[in-house]
Structures are given as C-alpha cells and as structure tokens.
PDB file of C-alpha atoms in Angstrom:
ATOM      1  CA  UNK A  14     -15.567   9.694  -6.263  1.00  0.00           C
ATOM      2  CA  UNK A  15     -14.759  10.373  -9.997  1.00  0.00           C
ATOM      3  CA  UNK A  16     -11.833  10.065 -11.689  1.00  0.00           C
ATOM      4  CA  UNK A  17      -9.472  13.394 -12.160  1.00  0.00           C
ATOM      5  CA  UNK A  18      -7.592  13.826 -15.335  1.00  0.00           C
ATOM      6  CA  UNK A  19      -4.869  12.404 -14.446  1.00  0.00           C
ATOM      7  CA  UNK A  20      -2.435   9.960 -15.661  1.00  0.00           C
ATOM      8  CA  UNK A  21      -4.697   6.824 -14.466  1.00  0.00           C
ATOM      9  CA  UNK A  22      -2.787   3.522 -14.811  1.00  0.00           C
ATOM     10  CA  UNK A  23      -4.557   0.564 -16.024  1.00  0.00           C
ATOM     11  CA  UNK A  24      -6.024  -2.206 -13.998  1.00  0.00           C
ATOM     12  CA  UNK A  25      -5.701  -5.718 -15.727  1.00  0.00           C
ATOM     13  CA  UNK A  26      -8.257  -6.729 -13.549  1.00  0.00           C
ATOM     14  CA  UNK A  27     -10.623  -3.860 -15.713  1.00  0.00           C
ATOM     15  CA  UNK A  28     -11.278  -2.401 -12.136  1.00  0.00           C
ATOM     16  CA  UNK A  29     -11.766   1.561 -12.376  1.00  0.00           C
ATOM     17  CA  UNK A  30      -8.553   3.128 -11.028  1.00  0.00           C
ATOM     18  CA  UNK A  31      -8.615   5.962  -9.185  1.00  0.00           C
ATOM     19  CA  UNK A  32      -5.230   8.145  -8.314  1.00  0.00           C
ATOM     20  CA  UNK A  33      -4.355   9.685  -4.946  1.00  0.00           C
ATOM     21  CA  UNK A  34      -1.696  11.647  -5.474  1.00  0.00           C
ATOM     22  CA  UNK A  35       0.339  12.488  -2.124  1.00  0.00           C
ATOM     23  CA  UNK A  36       3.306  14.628  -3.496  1.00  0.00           C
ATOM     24  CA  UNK A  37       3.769  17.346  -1.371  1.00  0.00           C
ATOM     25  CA  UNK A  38       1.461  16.462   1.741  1.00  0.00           C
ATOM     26  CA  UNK A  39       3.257  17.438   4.935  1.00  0.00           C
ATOM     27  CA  UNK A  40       0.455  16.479   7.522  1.00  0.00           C
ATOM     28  CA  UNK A  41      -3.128  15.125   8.429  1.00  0.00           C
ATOM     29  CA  UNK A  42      -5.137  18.227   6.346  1.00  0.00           C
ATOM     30  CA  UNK A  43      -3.201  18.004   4.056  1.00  0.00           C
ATOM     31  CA  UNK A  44      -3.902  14.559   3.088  1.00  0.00           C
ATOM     32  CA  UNK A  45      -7.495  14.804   3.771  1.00  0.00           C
ATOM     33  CA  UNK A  46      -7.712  17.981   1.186  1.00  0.00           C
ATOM     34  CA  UNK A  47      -6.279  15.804  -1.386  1.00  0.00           C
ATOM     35  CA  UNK A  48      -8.151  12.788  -0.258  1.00  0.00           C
ATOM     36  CA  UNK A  49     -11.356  15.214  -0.984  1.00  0.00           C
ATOM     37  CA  UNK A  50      -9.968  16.365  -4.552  1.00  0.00           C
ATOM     38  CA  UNK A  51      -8.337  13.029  -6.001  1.00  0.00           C
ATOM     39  CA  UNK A  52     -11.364  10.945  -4.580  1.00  0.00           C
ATOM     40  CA  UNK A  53     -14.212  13.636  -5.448  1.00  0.00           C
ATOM     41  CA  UNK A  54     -15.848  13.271  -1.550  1.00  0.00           C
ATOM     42  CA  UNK A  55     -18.890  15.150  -1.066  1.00  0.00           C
ATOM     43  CA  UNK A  56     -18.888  18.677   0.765  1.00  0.00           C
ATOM     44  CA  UNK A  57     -20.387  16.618   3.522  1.00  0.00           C
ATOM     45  CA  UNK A  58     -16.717  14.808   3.796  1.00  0.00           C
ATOM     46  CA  UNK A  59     -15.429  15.443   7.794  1.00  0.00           C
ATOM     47  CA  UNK A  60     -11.704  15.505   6.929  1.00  0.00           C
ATOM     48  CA  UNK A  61     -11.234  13.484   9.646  1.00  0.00           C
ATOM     49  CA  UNK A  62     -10.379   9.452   9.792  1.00  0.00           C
ATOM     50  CA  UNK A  63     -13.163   8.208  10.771  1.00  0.00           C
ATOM     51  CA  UNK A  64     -15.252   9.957   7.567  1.00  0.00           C
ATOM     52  CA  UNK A  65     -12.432   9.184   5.392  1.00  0.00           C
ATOM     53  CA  UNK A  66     -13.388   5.163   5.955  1.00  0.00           C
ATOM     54  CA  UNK A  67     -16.630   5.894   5.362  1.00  0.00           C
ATOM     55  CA  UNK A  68     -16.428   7.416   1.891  1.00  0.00           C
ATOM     56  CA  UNK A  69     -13.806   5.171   0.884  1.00  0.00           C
ATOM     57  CA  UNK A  70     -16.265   1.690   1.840  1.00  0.00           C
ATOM     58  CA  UNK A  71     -19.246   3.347   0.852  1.00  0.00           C
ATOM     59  CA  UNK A  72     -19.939   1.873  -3.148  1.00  0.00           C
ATOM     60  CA  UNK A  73     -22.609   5.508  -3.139  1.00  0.00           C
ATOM     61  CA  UNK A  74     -19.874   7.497  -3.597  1.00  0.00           C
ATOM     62  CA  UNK A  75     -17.405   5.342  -6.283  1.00  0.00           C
ATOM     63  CA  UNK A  76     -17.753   6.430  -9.684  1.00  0.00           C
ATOM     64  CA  UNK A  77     -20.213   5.028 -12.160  1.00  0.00           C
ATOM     65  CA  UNK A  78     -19.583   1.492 -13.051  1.00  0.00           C
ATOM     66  CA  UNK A  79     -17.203   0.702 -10.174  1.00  0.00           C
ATOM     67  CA  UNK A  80     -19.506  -1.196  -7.903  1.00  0.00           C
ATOM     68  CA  UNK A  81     -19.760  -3.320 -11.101  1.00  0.00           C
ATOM     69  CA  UNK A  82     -16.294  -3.855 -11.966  1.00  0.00           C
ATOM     70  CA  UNK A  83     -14.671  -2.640  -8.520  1.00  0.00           C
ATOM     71  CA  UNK A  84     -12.471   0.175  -7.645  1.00  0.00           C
ATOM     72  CA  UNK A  85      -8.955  -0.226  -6.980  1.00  0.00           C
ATOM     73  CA  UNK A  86      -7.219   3.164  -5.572  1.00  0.00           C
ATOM     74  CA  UNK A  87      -3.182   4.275  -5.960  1.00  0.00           C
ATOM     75  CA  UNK A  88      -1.426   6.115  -3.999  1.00  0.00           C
ATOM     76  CA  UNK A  89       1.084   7.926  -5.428  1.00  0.00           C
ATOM     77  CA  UNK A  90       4.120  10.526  -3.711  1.00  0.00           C
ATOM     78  CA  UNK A  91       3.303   9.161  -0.360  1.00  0.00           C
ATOM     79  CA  UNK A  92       6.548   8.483   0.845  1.00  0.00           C
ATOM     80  CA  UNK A  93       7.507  12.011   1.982  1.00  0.00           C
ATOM     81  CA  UNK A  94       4.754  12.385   4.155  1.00  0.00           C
ATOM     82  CA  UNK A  95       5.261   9.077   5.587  1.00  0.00           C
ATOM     83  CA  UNK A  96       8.799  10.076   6.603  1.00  0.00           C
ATOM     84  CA  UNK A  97       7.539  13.571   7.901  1.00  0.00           C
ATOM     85  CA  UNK A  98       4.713  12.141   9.746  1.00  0.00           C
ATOM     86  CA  UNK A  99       4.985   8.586  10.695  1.00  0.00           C
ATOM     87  CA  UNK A 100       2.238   8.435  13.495  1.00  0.00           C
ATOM     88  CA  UNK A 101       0.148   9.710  11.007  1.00  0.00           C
ATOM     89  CA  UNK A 102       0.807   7.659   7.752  1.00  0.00           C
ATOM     90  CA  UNK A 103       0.485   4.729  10.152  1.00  0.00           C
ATOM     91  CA  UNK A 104      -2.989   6.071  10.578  1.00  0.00           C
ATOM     92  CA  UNK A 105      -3.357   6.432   7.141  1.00  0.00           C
ATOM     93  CA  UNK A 106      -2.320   2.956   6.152  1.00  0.00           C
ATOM     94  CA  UNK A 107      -4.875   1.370   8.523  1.00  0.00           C
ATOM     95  CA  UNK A 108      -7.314   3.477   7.641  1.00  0.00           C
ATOM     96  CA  UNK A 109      -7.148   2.419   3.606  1.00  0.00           C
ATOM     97  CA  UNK A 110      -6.505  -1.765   4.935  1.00  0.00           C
ATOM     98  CA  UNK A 111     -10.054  -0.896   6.995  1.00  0.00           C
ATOM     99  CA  UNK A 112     -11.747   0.683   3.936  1.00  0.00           C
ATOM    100  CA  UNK A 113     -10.432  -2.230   1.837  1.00  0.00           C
ATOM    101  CA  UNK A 114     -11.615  -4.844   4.634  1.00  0.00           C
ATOM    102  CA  UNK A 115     -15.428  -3.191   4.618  1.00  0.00           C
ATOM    103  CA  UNK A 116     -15.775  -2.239   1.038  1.00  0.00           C
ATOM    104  CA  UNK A 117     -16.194  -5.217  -1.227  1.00  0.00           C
ATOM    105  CA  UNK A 118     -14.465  -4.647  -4.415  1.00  0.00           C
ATOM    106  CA  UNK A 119     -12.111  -1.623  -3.265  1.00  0.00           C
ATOM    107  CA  UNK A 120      -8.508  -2.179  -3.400  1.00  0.00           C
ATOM    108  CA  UNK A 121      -5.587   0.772  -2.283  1.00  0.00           C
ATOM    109  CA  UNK A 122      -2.553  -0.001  -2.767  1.00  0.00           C
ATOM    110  CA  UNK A 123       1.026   1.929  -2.373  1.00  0.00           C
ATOM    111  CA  UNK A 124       2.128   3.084  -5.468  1.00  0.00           C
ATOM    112  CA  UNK A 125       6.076   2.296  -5.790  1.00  0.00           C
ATOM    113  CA  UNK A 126       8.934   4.389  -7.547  1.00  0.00           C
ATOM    114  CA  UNK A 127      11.184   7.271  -6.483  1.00  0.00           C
ATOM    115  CA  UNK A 128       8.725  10.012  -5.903  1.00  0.00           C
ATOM    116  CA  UNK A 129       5.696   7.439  -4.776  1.00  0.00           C
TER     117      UNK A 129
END
C-alpha cells in the first residue's frame, strides 16, 4: 500500500495516513477497485472480502515505515454508498474493525463531513 497524491491529513500520532476515498462508489466492485487504487494492493488482490482483510492486516503490504510508526487509514465519501448499499457497507465496516483487530498498528476510521 503506498500513499496516492492526495490530500493526506495528518496523524498526531505520526502514524502514516493513508486515504480511501469512497465518493462515487455505488456497490461491492466498486469499492474493491478503489480499495485496490487508494491502498496500492498487489495484482494478486481477489476483490473480494475475505482478500481485502488480508491485505489490509498484512504489515508486507503497508508502505515503508508504517510497520514502524503504524498505519492509520480514512475513509472518505463513504456515506453514499452506505445509503445505496447498506448490506454491503455493513460488510465493509466489519471487514475494516477485523483488519484493525488482526493488524497491530492499523487503524480505519470513518472520515466525517458532508461528502464523507
């Protein structure tokens, strides 16, 4: 995973922040093409949840100094496709508390605001 140019937020923890940015994701591929782009997964990546907690807990694939200073995750624009796709976002959300729960130092958190 490597981070995008992007607007990155900082992390007053100095954790390297990654952005997932959800704005305009209507359903499951969707979010797992983004997931693939914003979070630079290998080729290998299944697009599929159970591959999607792998990469996230897997320290192999976080950018360069992250398993050092951990890796905390945003994700932005989300709330549209939670609306649109409930079942799905639910999904989603347990899928990021699981990656949190077996990768030590990787946080995701909701970004909040209009649009996110």
């Amino acid at each position: 995973m490597a981070s995008k140019s992007r607007e990155v937020p900082d992390d007053p923890a100095g954790r390297i922040v990654l952005v997932l940015d959800l704005e305009g994701v209507t359903d499951k591929a969707g979010l797992m093409d983004r997931c693939a782009r914003d979070l630079s997964l290998p080729g290998w990546f299944g697009r599929n949840w159970d591959a999607l907690a792998d990469c996230l807990a897997d320290p192999g694939l976080w950018p360069e100094g992250a398993v050092e200073r951990g890796l905390l995750v945003v994700v932005r624009g989300w709330r549209a496709y939670a609306e649109k796709r409930p079942e799905e976002w639910q999904v989603a959300e347990e899928i990021f508390a699981e990656a949190t729960d077996r990768g030590p130092g990787l946080f995701v958190t909701l970004g909040l605001g209009a649009s996110s």
